[in-house]
């Protein structure tokens, strides 16, 4: 088992950064607060693979849940609605 | 520039299997006036043919490689996913395994995930409705659902699925009760998500085959439910 920074239930905030290289953290969750659902495994780093790298070492990835009302202040549907997304550990900070 | 638009979906370049054209043994098409009259190639198809010819000539790909790839694509159809859903509806042990060890179960069932991607199966219930989108591009479980539909790749779906999912579902004919939690799943990583829709009422005792006909592609993306009996 890798040394993990987060576990299920942890409150996290997504880093508010926009690196110039390929990354798969969409803008709408940056600087937003969510909860870790679970650690889902170690995955090759798509941020280096996209630029010809090997993607190694593999990085921890978590499934993170956000309240839709946290993402969209004007969210007009149900306040209980959620968004799930998978994020590498280095995009997350503890709240 | 509409030619080719609605014929084959995402990966369609206008290329068609080689039996559409006469070829030499090395796979290169040759002139055949009688045939060419009813094979009118548009700009994209002509470009694809020219590129194919060059790639074969330079030895980048083998002459049958494109046909093999098309063959593999033709095996990726929504009925693959539907067969898994129908089996899960009728076999609780299979369903438990599909939810707990999705990739292994998919592979055991004879399907090959594209790029060896991990597969996650999300179960819709009376309390939770999962709906899948890829806001960054068009990630999609093609081994189980075939190529994604054009709307899945559209800017409109990719933005509205996250900002007003219930409105999108309503447009697909699904009106959710307010107490059903919506979970939009943004497929941004190396994983692919298959939604296991709810089994419709009134299908007790149905065979897997009959149930599978109720399982639409859209219900496995989560924008709608499975078909109701009598509407299949």
PDB file of C-alpha atoms in Angstrom:
ATOM      1  CA  UNK A   1       0.000   0.000   0.000  1.00  0.00           C
ATOM      2  CA  UNK A   2       1.504   3.367  -0.969  1.00  0.00           C
ATOM      3  CA  UNK A   3       1.951   6.152   1.509  1.00  0.00           C
ATOM      4  CA  UNK A   4      -1.265   8.112   1.037  1.00  0.00           C
ATOM      5  CA  UNK A   5      -1.924  11.709   2.004  1.00  0.00           C
ATOM      6  CA  UNK A   6      -5.711  11.316   2.121  1.00  0.00           C
ATOM      7  CA  UNK A   7      -8.341   8.793   3.071  1.00  0.00           C
ATOM      8  CA  UNK A   8     -12.088   8.423   2.595  1.00  0.00           C
ATOM      9  CA  UNK A   9     -14.069  11.259   4.099  1.00  0.00           C
ATOM     10  CA  UNK A  10     -11.220  13.807   4.166  1.00  0.00           C
ATOM     11  CA  UNK A  11     -12.162  17.362   3.241  1.00  0.00           C
ATOM     12  CA  UNK A  12      -9.958  18.663   0.451  1.00  0.00           C
ATOM     13  CA  UNK A  13      -9.564  21.708  -1.745  1.00  0.00           C
ATOM     14  CA  UNK A  14      -8.351  21.525  -5.326  1.00  0.00           C
ATOM     15  CA  UNK A  15      -5.217  23.521  -6.106  1.00  0.00           C
ATOM     16  CA  UNK A  16      -5.908  26.713  -7.996  1.00  0.00           C
ATOM     17  CA  UNK A  17      -3.146  26.377 -10.548  1.00  0.00           C
ATOM     18  CA  UNK A  18      -2.983  26.383 -14.304  1.00  0.00           C
ATOM     19  CA  UNK A  19       0.276  24.776 -15.366  1.00  0.00           C
ATOM     20  CA  UNK A  20       1.262  25.231 -18.983  1.00  0.00           C
ATOM     21  CA  UNK A  21       1.602  21.475 -19.500  1.00  0.00           C
ATOM     22  CA  UNK A  22      -1.207  19.004 -20.217  1.00  0.00           C
ATOM     23  CA  UNK A  23      -3.379  18.365 -17.173  1.00  0.00           C
ATOM     24  CA  UNK A  24      -6.773  16.853 -16.645  1.00  0.00           C
ATOM     25  CA  UNK A  25      -8.019  18.939 -13.769  1.00  0.00           C
ATOM     26  CA  UNK A  26     -10.818  21.007 -15.300  1.00  0.00           C
ATOM     27  CA  UNK A  27     -11.068  24.674 -14.327  1.00  0.00           C
ATOM     28  CA  UNK A  28     -14.483  24.388 -12.722  1.00  0.00           C
ATOM     29  CA  UNK A  29     -13.224  22.374  -9.745  1.00  0.00           C
ATOM     30  CA  UNK A  30     -10.099  24.433  -9.067  1.00  0.00           C
ATOM     31  CA  UNK A  31     -10.200  26.168  -5.664  1.00  0.00           C
ATOM     32  CA  UNK A  32     -13.393  24.228  -4.833  1.00  0.00           C
ATOM     33  CA  UNK A  33     -13.884  22.168  -1.703  1.00  0.00           C
ATOM     34  CA  UNK A  34     -14.876  18.519  -1.826  1.00  0.00           C
ATOM     35  CA  UNK A  35     -14.678  15.200   0.025  1.00  0.00           C
ATOM     36  CA  UNK A  36     -12.543  12.188  -0.745  1.00  0.00           C
ATOM     37  CA  UNK A  37     -14.795   9.236  -1.586  1.00  0.00           C
ATOM     38  CA  UNK A  38     -11.945   6.753  -1.860  1.00  0.00           C
ATOM     39  CA  UNK A  39      -8.417   6.079  -3.010  1.00  0.00           C
ATOM     40  CA  UNK A  40      -8.904   4.354  -6.353  1.00  0.00           C
ATOM     41  CA  UNK A  41      -5.385   3.229  -7.163  1.00  0.00           C
ATOM     42  CA  UNK A  42      -1.994   4.167  -8.555  1.00  0.00           C
ATOM     43  CA  UNK A  43      -2.038   5.505 -12.107  1.00  0.00           C
ATOM     44  CA  UNK A  44       0.542   6.610 -14.650  1.00  0.00           C
ATOM     45  CA  UNK A  45       0.972  10.374 -14.640  1.00  0.00           C
ATOM     46  CA  UNK A  46      -0.954  11.637 -17.658  1.00  0.00           C
ATOM     47  CA  UNK A  47       0.649  15.069 -17.220  1.00  0.00           C
ATOM     48  CA  UNK A  48       4.056  13.737 -18.243  1.00  0.00           C
ATOM     49  CA  UNK A  49       2.836  10.985 -20.562  1.00  0.00           C
ATOM     50  CA  UNK A  50       1.126  13.586 -22.713  1.00  0.00           C
ATOM     51  CA  UNK A  51       4.546  15.117 -23.397  1.00  0.00           C
ATOM     52  CA  UNK A  52       6.312  11.914 -24.346  1.00  0.00           C
ATOM     53  CA  UNK A  53       7.277  10.830 -20.832  1.00  0.00           C
ATOM     54  CA  UNK A  54       6.822   7.409 -19.322  1.00  0.00           C
ATOM     55  CA  UNK A  55       4.273   8.569 -16.748  1.00  0.00           C
ATOM     56  CA  UNK A  56       6.334   6.919 -14.035  1.00  0.00           C
ATOM     57  CA  UNK A  57       6.269   6.832 -11.112  1.00  0.00           C
ATOM     58  CA  UNK A  58       2.587   6.036 -10.803  1.00  0.00           C
ATOM     59  CA  UNK A  59       0.678   8.491  -8.637  1.00  0.00           C
ATOM     60  CA  UNK A  60      -2.173   8.038  -6.171  1.00  0.00           C
ATOM     61  CA  UNK A  61      -5.593   8.905  -7.574  1.00  0.00           C
ATOM     62  CA  UNK A  62      -8.706   9.640  -5.566  1.00  0.00           C
ATOM     63  CA  UNK A  63     -12.371   9.876  -6.406  1.00  0.00           C
ATOM     64  CA  UNK A  64     -13.550  13.197  -5.009  1.00  0.00           C
ATOM     65  CA  UNK A  65     -17.116  14.361  -4.486  1.00  0.00           C
ATOM     66  CA  UNK A  66     -18.268  17.977  -4.745  1.00  0.00           C
ATOM     67  CA  UNK A  67     -21.615  19.513  -3.931  1.00  0.00           C
ATOM     68  CA  UNK A  68     -22.995  21.003  -7.136  1.00  0.00           C
ATOM     69  CA  UNK A  69     -23.835  24.139  -5.159  1.00  0.00           C
ATOM     70  CA  UNK A  70     -20.125  24.489  -4.296  1.00  0.00           C
ATOM     71  CA  UNK A  71     -19.194  24.343  -7.974  1.00  0.00           C
ATOM     72  CA  UNK A  72     -21.945  26.525  -9.340  1.00  0.00           C
ATOM     73  CA  UNK A  73     -23.236  29.290  -7.043  1.00  0.00           C
ATOM     74  CA  UNK A  74     -26.301  29.633  -9.277  1.00  0.00           C
ATOM     75  CA  UNK A  75     -27.048  25.890  -9.300  1.00  0.00           C
ATOM     76  CA  UNK A  76     -30.825  25.739  -9.591  1.00  0.00           C
ATOM     77  CA  UNK A  77     -31.510  22.007  -9.419  1.00  0.00           C
ATOM     78  CA  UNK A  78     -31.437  19.921  -6.196  1.00  0.00           C
ATOM     79  CA  UNK A  79     -29.118  21.064  -3.350  1.00  0.00           C
ATOM     80  CA  UNK A  80     -28.263  17.380  -2.749  1.00  0.00           C
ATOM     81  CA  UNK A  81     -26.806  16.880  -6.247  1.00  0.00           C
ATOM     82  CA  UNK A  82     -23.157  15.913  -6.510  1.00  0.00           C
ATOM     83  CA  UNK A  83     -20.276  15.746  -8.942  1.00  0.00           C
ATOM     84  CA  UNK A  84     -17.660  12.996  -8.873  1.00  0.00           C
ATOM     85  CA  UNK A  85     -14.268  13.280 -10.482  1.00  0.00           C
ATOM     86  CA  UNK A  86     -10.938  11.420 -10.238  1.00  0.00           C
ATOM     87  CA  UNK A  87      -7.916  13.509  -9.237  1.00  0.00           C
ATOM     88  CA  UNK A  88      -4.233  12.900  -8.682  1.00  0.00           C
ATOM     89  CA  UNK A  89      -3.027  13.478  -5.143  1.00  0.00           C
ATOM     90  CA  UNK A  90      -0.843  16.439  -6.094  1.00  0.00           C
ATOM     91  CA  UNK A  91      -3.929  18.434  -7.065  1.00  0.00           C
ATOM     92  CA  UNK A  92      -5.408  18.150  -3.572  1.00  0.00           C
ATOM     93  CA  UNK A  93      -4.739  20.003  -0.354  1.00  0.00           C
ATOM     94  CA  UNK A  94      -6.274  19.326   3.033  1.00  0.00           C
ATOM     95  CA  UNK A  95      -8.902  21.794   4.221  1.00  0.00           C
TER      96      UNK A  95
ATOM     97  CA  UNK B   1     -18.744  19.950 -45.401  1.00  0.00           C
ATOM     98  CA  UNK B   2     -21.346  17.502 -44.280  1.00  0.00           C
ATOM     99  CA  UNK B   3     -20.199  14.423 -46.121  1.00  0.00           C
ATOM    100  CA  UNK B   4     -19.402  11.565 -43.784  1.00  0.00           C
ATOM    101  CA  UNK B   5     -21.000  13.385 -40.891  1.00  0.00           C
ATOM    102  CA  UNK B   6     -23.708  10.991 -39.866  1.00  0.00           C
ATOM    103  CA  UNK B   7     -22.410   7.735 -41.194  1.00  0.00           C
ATOM    104  CA  UNK B   8     -19.998   6.325 -38.713  1.00  0.00           C
ATOM    105  CA  UNK B   9     -19.648   8.581 -35.714  1.00  0.00           C
ATOM    106  CA  UNK B  10     -16.542   9.788 -33.935  1.00  0.00           C
ATOM    107  CA  UNK B  11     -13.768   7.992 -35.718  1.00  0.00           C
ATOM    108  CA  UNK B  12     -15.240   8.101 -39.178  1.00  0.00           C
ATOM    109  CA  UNK B  13     -12.763   9.350 -41.737  1.00  0.00           C
ATOM    110  CA  UNK B  14     -14.771   8.283 -44.721  1.00  0.00           C
ATOM    111  CA  UNK B  15     -12.670   5.163 -45.046  1.00  0.00           C
ATOM    112  CA  UNK B  16     -14.610   2.009 -45.811  1.00  0.00           C
ATOM    113  CA  UNK B  17     -13.502  -1.639 -45.881  1.00  0.00           C
ATOM    114  CA  UNK B  18     -11.480  -2.593 -48.882  1.00  0.00           C
ATOM    115  CA  UNK B  19     -14.240  -4.601 -50.508  1.00  0.00           C
ATOM    116  CA  UNK B  20     -15.678  -1.242 -51.532  1.00  0.00           C
ATOM    117  CA  UNK B  21     -12.776  -0.783 -53.905  1.00  0.00           C
ATOM    118  CA  UNK B  22     -10.677  -2.981 -56.061  1.00  0.00           C
ATOM    119  CA  UNK B  23      -7.191  -3.438 -54.735  1.00  0.00           C
ATOM    120  CA  UNK B  24      -3.917  -4.909 -55.779  1.00  0.00           C
ATOM    121  CA  UNK B  25      -2.404  -7.629 -53.659  1.00  0.00           C
ATOM    122  CA  UNK B  26      -0.400  -5.071 -51.735  1.00  0.00           C
ATOM    123  CA  UNK B  27      -3.616  -3.384 -50.641  1.00  0.00           C
ATOM    124  CA  UNK B  28      -3.366  -0.351 -52.905  1.00  0.00           C
ATOM    125  CA  UNK B  29      -6.499   0.635 -54.709  1.00  0.00           C
ATOM    126  CA  UNK B  30      -6.260   0.681 -58.468  1.00  0.00           C
ATOM    127  CA  UNK B  31      -8.359   2.373 -61.069  1.00  0.00           C
ATOM    128  CA  UNK B  32     -11.456   0.571 -62.115  1.00  0.00           C
ATOM    129  CA  UNK B  33     -13.644   2.904 -64.118  1.00  0.00           C
ATOM    130  CA  UNK B  34     -16.735   0.730 -63.951  1.00  0.00           C
ATOM    131  CA  UNK B  35     -16.610   0.722 -60.164  1.00  0.00           C
ATOM    132  CA  UNK B  36     -15.422   4.268 -59.680  1.00  0.00           C
ATOM    133  CA  UNK B  37     -18.615   5.601 -61.229  1.00  0.00           C
ATOM    134  CA  UNK B  38     -20.652   4.625 -58.214  1.00  0.00           C
ATOM    135  CA  UNK B  39     -17.944   5.273 -55.641  1.00  0.00           C
ATOM    136  CA  UNK B  40     -17.870   9.055 -55.407  1.00  0.00           C
ATOM    137  CA  UNK B  41     -15.328  10.061 -52.821  1.00  0.00           C
ATOM    138  CA  UNK B  42     -15.542  13.347 -50.971  1.00  0.00           C
ATOM    139  CA  UNK B  43     -12.588  15.432 -49.848  1.00  0.00           C
ATOM    140  CA  UNK B  44     -12.131  13.684 -46.523  1.00  0.00           C
ATOM    141  CA  UNK B  45     -12.459  10.191 -47.946  1.00  0.00           C
ATOM    142  CA  UNK B  46      -9.997  10.973 -50.712  1.00  0.00           C
ATOM    143  CA  UNK B  47      -7.540  12.365 -48.183  1.00  0.00           C
ATOM    144  CA  UNK B  48      -7.947   9.291 -45.974  1.00  0.00           C
ATOM    145  CA  UNK B  49      -7.320   7.009 -48.931  1.00  0.00           C
ATOM    146  CA  UNK B  50      -4.240   8.962 -49.950  1.00  0.00           C
ATOM    147  CA  UNK B  51      -2.867   8.883 -46.412  1.00  0.00           C
ATOM    148  CA  UNK B  52      -3.558   5.175 -46.130  1.00  0.00           C
ATOM    149  CA  UNK B  53      -1.773   4.513 -49.379  1.00  0.00           C
ATOM    150  CA  UNK B  54       1.266   6.501 -48.227  1.00  0.00           C
ATOM    151  CA  UNK B  55       1.373   4.859 -44.807  1.00  0.00           C
ATOM    152  CA  UNK B  56       1.323   1.417 -46.400  1.00  0.00           C
ATOM    153  CA  UNK B  57       3.901   2.441 -48.987  1.00  0.00           C
ATOM    154  CA  UNK B  58       6.264   3.771 -46.307  1.00  0.00           C
ATOM    155  CA  UNK B  59       5.796   0.615 -44.269  1.00  0.00           C
ATOM    156  CA  UNK B  60       4.269   2.467 -41.302  1.00  0.00           C
ATOM    157  CA  UNK B  61       1.272   0.157 -41.305  1.00  0.00           C
ATOM    158  CA  UNK B  62       0.520  -3.160 -42.953  1.00  0.00           C
ATOM    159  CA  UNK B  63      -1.961  -3.292 -45.805  1.00  0.00           C
ATOM    160  CA  UNK B  64      -4.629  -5.048 -43.748  1.00  0.00           C
ATOM    161  CA  UNK B  65      -4.164  -3.062 -40.568  1.00  0.00           C
ATOM    162  CA  UNK B  66      -6.884  -0.495 -41.176  1.00  0.00           C
ATOM    163  CA  UNK B  67      -9.376  -3.182 -42.102  1.00  0.00           C
ATOM    164  CA  UNK B  68      -8.462  -5.062 -38.933  1.00  0.00           C
ATOM    165  CA  UNK B  69      -9.017  -1.914 -36.879  1.00  0.00           C
ATOM    166  CA  UNK B  70     -12.411  -1.390 -38.522  1.00  0.00           C
ATOM    167  CA  UNK B  71     -13.235  -4.999 -37.752  1.00  0.00           C
ATOM    168  CA  UNK B  72     -12.362  -4.433 -34.098  1.00  0.00           C
ATOM    169  CA  UNK B  73     -14.484  -1.287 -34.020  1.00  0.00           C
ATOM    170  CA  UNK B  74     -17.422  -3.148 -35.510  1.00  0.00           C
ATOM    171  CA  UNK B  75     -17.330  -5.443 -32.474  1.00  0.00           C
ATOM    172  CA  UNK B  76     -17.763  -2.479 -30.131  1.00  0.00           C
ATOM    173  CA  UNK B  77     -21.501  -1.999 -29.875  1.00  0.00           C
ATOM    174  CA  UNK B  78     -23.974  -1.000 -27.146  1.00  0.00           C
ATOM    175  CA  UNK B  79     -25.369  -4.547 -27.018  1.00  0.00           C
ATOM    176  CA  UNK B  80     -22.098  -5.532 -25.278  1.00  0.00           C
ATOM    177  CA  UNK B  81     -22.930  -3.313 -22.321  1.00  0.00           C
ATOM    178  CA  UNK B  82     -26.615  -4.276 -22.517  1.00  0.00           C
ATOM    179  CA  UNK B  83     -25.760  -7.956 -22.151  1.00  0.00           C
ATOM    180  CA  UNK B  84     -23.819  -7.212 -18.955  1.00  0.00           C
ATOM    181  CA  UNK B  85     -26.683  -5.123 -17.563  1.00  0.00           C
ATOM    182  CA  UNK B  86     -29.290  -7.779 -18.344  1.00  0.00           C
ATOM    183  CA  UNK B  87     -27.151 -10.459 -16.728  1.00  0.00           C
ATOM    184  CA  UNK B  88     -26.665  -8.266 -13.652  1.00  0.00           C
ATOM    185  CA  UNK B  89     -30.460  -7.801 -13.437  1.00  0.00           C
ATOM    186  CA  UNK B  90     -31.069 -11.543 -13.375  1.00  0.00           C
ATOM    187  CA  UNK B  91     -28.019 -12.886 -11.533  1.00  0.00           C
ATOM    188  CA  UNK B  92     -27.289 -11.243  -8.152  1.00  0.00           C
ATOM    189  CA  UNK B  93     -23.888 -12.909  -7.850  1.00  0.00           C
ATOM    190  CA  UNK B  94     -22.841 -11.632 -11.253  1.00  0.00           C
ATOM    191  CA  UNK B  95     -24.100  -8.167 -10.364  1.00  0.00           C
ATOM    192  CA  UNK B  96     -22.102  -8.123  -7.127  1.00  0.00           C
ATOM    193  CA  UNK B  97     -18.967  -9.159  -9.015  1.00  0.00           C
ATOM    194  CA  UNK B  98     -19.607  -6.630 -11.801  1.00  0.00           C
ATOM    195  CA  UNK B  99     -19.839  -3.822  -9.231  1.00  0.00           C
ATOM    196  CA  UNK B 100     -16.935  -5.005  -7.120  1.00  0.00           C
ATOM    197  CA  UNK B 101     -14.502  -6.243  -9.780  1.00  0.00           C
ATOM    198  CA  UNK B 102     -15.797  -4.553 -12.915  1.00  0.00           C
ATOM    199  CA  UNK B 103     -12.767  -4.838 -15.155  1.00  0.00           C
ATOM    200  CA  UNK B 104     -12.160  -8.515 -14.412  1.00  0.00           C
ATOM    201  CA  UNK B 105     -15.843  -9.273 -14.953  1.00  0.00           C
ATOM    202  CA  UNK B 106     -15.932  -7.358 -18.233  1.00  0.00           C
ATOM    203  CA  UNK B 107     -12.847  -9.213 -19.486  1.00  0.00           C
ATOM    204  CA  UNK B 108     -14.239 -12.580 -18.350  1.00  0.00           C
ATOM    205  CA  UNK B 109     -17.387 -11.765 -20.297  1.00  0.00           C
ATOM    206  CA  UNK B 110     -15.286 -11.553 -23.449  1.00  0.00           C
ATOM    207  CA  UNK B 111     -14.885  -7.795 -23.887  1.00  0.00           C
ATOM    208  CA  UNK B 112     -11.564  -6.017 -24.296  1.00  0.00           C
ATOM    209  CA  UNK B 113     -11.402  -2.544 -22.732  1.00  0.00           C
ATOM    210  CA  UNK B 114      -9.785  -0.013 -25.084  1.00  0.00           C
ATOM    211  CA  UNK B 115      -6.241   1.025 -24.056  1.00  0.00           C
ATOM    212  CA  UNK B 116      -6.571  -1.574 -21.294  1.00  0.00           C
ATOM    213  CA  UNK B 117      -8.582   1.076 -19.423  1.00  0.00           C
ATOM    214  CA  UNK B 118     -10.045   0.380 -16.021  1.00  0.00           C
ATOM    215  CA  UNK B 119     -13.819   0.103 -15.985  1.00  0.00           C
ATOM    216  CA  UNK B 120     -16.074   1.277 -13.171  1.00  0.00           C
ATOM    217  CA  UNK B 121     -19.739   0.275 -13.009  1.00  0.00           C
ATOM    218  CA  UNK B 122     -22.098   2.722 -11.298  1.00  0.00           C
ATOM    219  CA  UNK B 123     -25.451   1.411 -10.126  1.00  0.00           C
ATOM    220  CA  UNK B 124     -28.510   3.618 -10.450  1.00  0.00           C
ATOM    221  CA  UNK B 125     -31.117   3.083  -7.752  1.00  0.00           C
ATOM    222  CA  UNK B 126     -34.319   4.704  -6.520  1.00  0.00           C
ATOM    223  CA  UNK B 127     -32.046   7.029  -4.533  1.00  0.00           C
ATOM    224  CA  UNK B 128     -29.139   7.829  -6.845  1.00  0.00           C
ATOM    225  CA  UNK B 129     -28.892   8.572 -10.557  1.00  0.00           C
ATOM    226  CA  UNK B 130     -25.379   8.530 -12.051  1.00  0.00           C
ATOM    227  CA  UNK B 131     -24.804  10.337 -15.318  1.00  0.00           C
ATOM    228  CA  UNK B 132     -21.465  10.277 -17.142  1.00  0.00           C
ATOM    229  CA  UNK B 133     -19.785  13.101 -19.035  1.00  0.00           C
ATOM    230  CA  UNK B 134     -16.238  13.848 -20.134  1.00  0.00           C
ATOM    231  CA  UNK B 135     -15.930  17.611 -19.818  1.00  0.00           C
ATOM    232  CA  UNK B 136     -12.388  17.663 -21.216  1.00  0.00           C
ATOM    233  CA  UNK B 137     -12.913  15.526 -24.305  1.00  0.00           C
ATOM    234  CA  UNK B 138     -14.971  12.413 -24.992  1.00  0.00           C
ATOM    235  CA  UNK B 139     -13.746   9.543 -22.755  1.00  0.00           C
ATOM    236  CA  UNK B 140     -16.263   6.756 -23.009  1.00  0.00           C
ATOM    237  CA  UNK B 141     -16.370   2.957 -22.502  1.00  0.00           C
ATOM    238  CA  UNK B 142     -16.212   2.168 -26.215  1.00  0.00           C
ATOM    239  CA  UNK B 143     -15.597  -1.556 -25.684  1.00  0.00           C
ATOM    240  CA  UNK B 144     -19.033  -1.750 -24.077  1.00  0.00           C
ATOM    241  CA  UNK B 145     -20.966   1.023 -25.838  1.00  0.00           C
ATOM    242  CA  UNK B 146     -19.278   1.512 -29.204  1.00  0.00           C
ATOM    243  CA  UNK B 147     -18.108   4.928 -30.400  1.00  0.00           C
ATOM    244  CA  UNK B 148     -19.679   7.812 -28.458  1.00  0.00           C
ATOM    245  CA  UNK B 149     -22.637   9.572 -30.076  1.00  0.00           C
ATOM    246  CA  UNK B 150     -22.061  13.053 -31.489  1.00  0.00           C
ATOM    247  CA  UNK B 151     -24.057  14.706 -28.714  1.00  0.00           C
ATOM    248  CA  UNK B 152     -21.762  13.179 -26.071  1.00  0.00           C
ATOM    249  CA  UNK B 153     -18.841  15.014 -27.654  1.00  0.00           C
ATOM    250  CA  UNK B 154     -20.705  18.278 -28.116  1.00  0.00           C
ATOM    251  CA  UNK B 155     -19.688  21.376 -26.203  1.00  0.00           C
ATOM    252  CA  UNK B 156     -23.310  21.770 -25.211  1.00  0.00           C
ATOM    253  CA  UNK B 157     -23.568  18.362 -23.494  1.00  0.00           C
ATOM    254  CA  UNK B 158     -20.120  18.639 -21.913  1.00  0.00           C
ATOM    255  CA  UNK B 159     -21.019  21.948 -20.286  1.00  0.00           C
ATOM    256  CA  UNK B 160     -24.704  21.437 -19.513  1.00  0.00           C
ATOM    257  CA  UNK B 161     -24.231  17.932 -18.056  1.00  0.00           C
ATOM    258  CA  UNK B 162     -22.354  19.466 -15.144  1.00  0.00           C
ATOM    259  CA  UNK B 163     -24.343  22.674 -14.731  1.00  0.00           C
ATOM    260  CA  UNK B 164     -27.912  21.449 -15.258  1.00  0.00           C
ATOM    261  CA  UNK B 165     -27.951  17.635 -15.349  1.00  0.00           C
ATOM    262  CA  UNK B 166     -31.641  17.295 -14.533  1.00  0.00           C
ATOM    263  CA  UNK B 167     -32.602  19.581 -17.395  1.00  0.00           C
ATOM    264  CA  UNK B 168     -30.458  17.471 -19.739  1.00  0.00           C
ATOM    265  CA  UNK B 169     -32.043  14.245 -18.492  1.00  0.00           C
ATOM    266  CA  UNK B 170     -35.510  15.738 -18.944  1.00  0.00           C
ATOM    267  CA  UNK B 171     -34.640  16.376 -22.591  1.00  0.00           C
ATOM    268  CA  UNK B 172     -33.793  12.678 -22.882  1.00  0.00           C
ATOM    269  CA  UNK B 173     -37.222  11.880 -21.404  1.00  0.00           C
ATOM    270  CA  UNK B 174     -36.205  11.213 -17.813  1.00  0.00           C
ATOM    271  CA  UNK B 175     -38.023  13.247 -15.160  1.00  0.00           C
ATOM    272  CA  UNK B 176     -36.383  12.525 -11.798  1.00  0.00           C
ATOM    273  CA  UNK B 177     -38.094  12.986  -8.459  1.00  0.00           C
ATOM    274  CA  UNK B 178     -36.491  15.707  -6.336  1.00  0.00           C
ATOM    275  CA  UNK B 179     -35.428  13.191  -3.679  1.00  0.00           C
ATOM    276  CA  UNK B 180     -33.260  11.250  -6.140  1.00  0.00           C
ATOM    277  CA  UNK B 181     -29.664  12.424  -5.787  1.00  0.00           C
ATOM    278  CA  UNK B 182     -27.941  13.158  -9.069  1.00  0.00           C
ATOM    279  CA  UNK B 183     -24.266  12.245  -9.305  1.00  0.00           C
ATOM    280  CA  UNK B 184     -22.620  13.584 -12.405  1.00  0.00           C
ATOM    281  CA  UNK B 185     -19.401  11.660 -13.008  1.00  0.00           C
ATOM    282  CA  UNK B 186     -16.743  13.549 -14.958  1.00  0.00           C
ATOM    283  CA  UNK B 187     -14.673  10.934 -16.767  1.00  0.00           C
ATOM    284  CA  UNK B 188     -11.392  12.858 -16.822  1.00  0.00           C
ATOM    285  CA  UNK B 189      -8.848  10.157 -16.050  1.00  0.00           C
ATOM    286  CA  UNK B 190      -7.783   6.711 -17.177  1.00  0.00           C
ATOM    287  CA  UNK B 191     -11.043   5.119 -16.062  1.00  0.00           C
ATOM    288  CA  UNK B 192     -14.193   4.469 -18.030  1.00  0.00           C
ATOM    289  CA  UNK B 193     -17.634   4.452 -16.467  1.00  0.00           C
ATOM    290  CA  UNK B 194     -20.601   2.244 -17.328  1.00  0.00           C
ATOM    291  CA  UNK B 195     -23.946   3.015 -15.712  1.00  0.00           C
ATOM    292  CA  UNK B 196     -26.072   0.082 -14.565  1.00  0.00           C
ATOM    293  CA  UNK B 197     -29.606   1.412 -15.029  1.00  0.00           C
ATOM    294  CA  UNK B 198     -32.550   0.392 -12.832  1.00  0.00           C
ATOM    295  CA  UNK B 199     -34.449  -2.676 -13.919  1.00  0.00           C
ATOM    296  CA  UNK B 200     -37.884  -1.528 -15.102  1.00  0.00           C
ATOM    297  CA  UNK B 201     -40.965  -2.669 -13.193  1.00  0.00           C
ATOM    298  CA  UNK B 202     -43.115  -5.293 -14.879  1.00  0.00           C
ATOM    299  CA  UNK B 203     -40.186  -7.370 -16.136  1.00  0.00           C
ATOM    300  CA  UNK B 204     -40.307 -10.121 -13.512  1.00  0.00           C
ATOM    301  CA  UNK B 205     -39.349 -13.492 -14.943  1.00  0.00           C
ATOM    302  CA  UNK B 206     -38.028 -12.044 -18.207  1.00  0.00           C
ATOM    303  CA  UNK B 207     -35.068 -13.742 -19.900  1.00  0.00           C
ATOM    304  CA  UNK B 208     -31.707 -11.990 -20.166  1.00  0.00           C
ATOM    305  CA  UNK B 209     -32.166 -11.651 -23.887  1.00  0.00           C
ATOM    306  CA  UNK B 210     -35.544  -9.989 -23.564  1.00  0.00           C
ATOM    307  CA  UNK B 211     -34.262  -7.677 -20.831  1.00  0.00           C
ATOM    308  CA  UNK B 212     -31.202  -6.702 -22.878  1.00  0.00           C
ATOM    309  CA  UNK B 213     -33.490  -5.211 -25.515  1.00  0.00           C
ATOM    310  CA  UNK B 214     -34.663  -2.683 -22.911  1.00  0.00           C
ATOM    311  CA  UNK B 215     -31.137  -1.497 -22.149  1.00  0.00           C
ATOM    312  CA  UNK B 216     -30.372   1.482 -24.342  1.00  0.00           C
ATOM    313  CA  UNK B 217     -27.007   3.109 -24.879  1.00  0.00           C
ATOM    314  CA  UNK B 218     -28.323   6.314 -23.293  1.00  0.00           C
ATOM    315  CA  UNK B 219     -29.413   4.449 -20.164  1.00  0.00           C
ATOM    316  CA  UNK B 220     -25.849   3.162 -19.764  1.00  0.00           C
ATOM    317  CA  UNK B 221     -24.529   6.744 -20.007  1.00  0.00           C
ATOM    318  CA  UNK B 222     -27.141   7.640 -17.417  1.00  0.00           C
ATOM    319  CA  UNK B 223     -28.992  10.378 -19.290  1.00  0.00           C
ATOM    320  CA  UNK B 224     -32.127   8.242 -19.380  1.00  0.00           C
ATOM    321  CA  UNK B 225     -33.589   5.099 -17.861  1.00  0.00           C
ATOM    322  CA  UNK B 226     -33.974   1.699 -19.492  1.00  0.00           C
ATOM    323  CA  UNK B 227     -37.025   1.310 -21.718  1.00  0.00           C
ATOM    324  CA  UNK B 228     -40.299   0.379 -20.032  1.00  0.00           C
ATOM    325  CA  UNK B 229     -41.858  -2.945 -21.057  1.00  0.00           C
ATOM    326  CA  UNK B 230     -44.163  -2.488 -23.986  1.00  0.00           C
ATOM    327  CA  UNK B 231     -42.005   0.315 -25.365  1.00  0.00           C
ATOM    328  CA  UNK B 232     -39.121  -1.953 -26.432  1.00  0.00           C
TER     329      UNK B 232
END
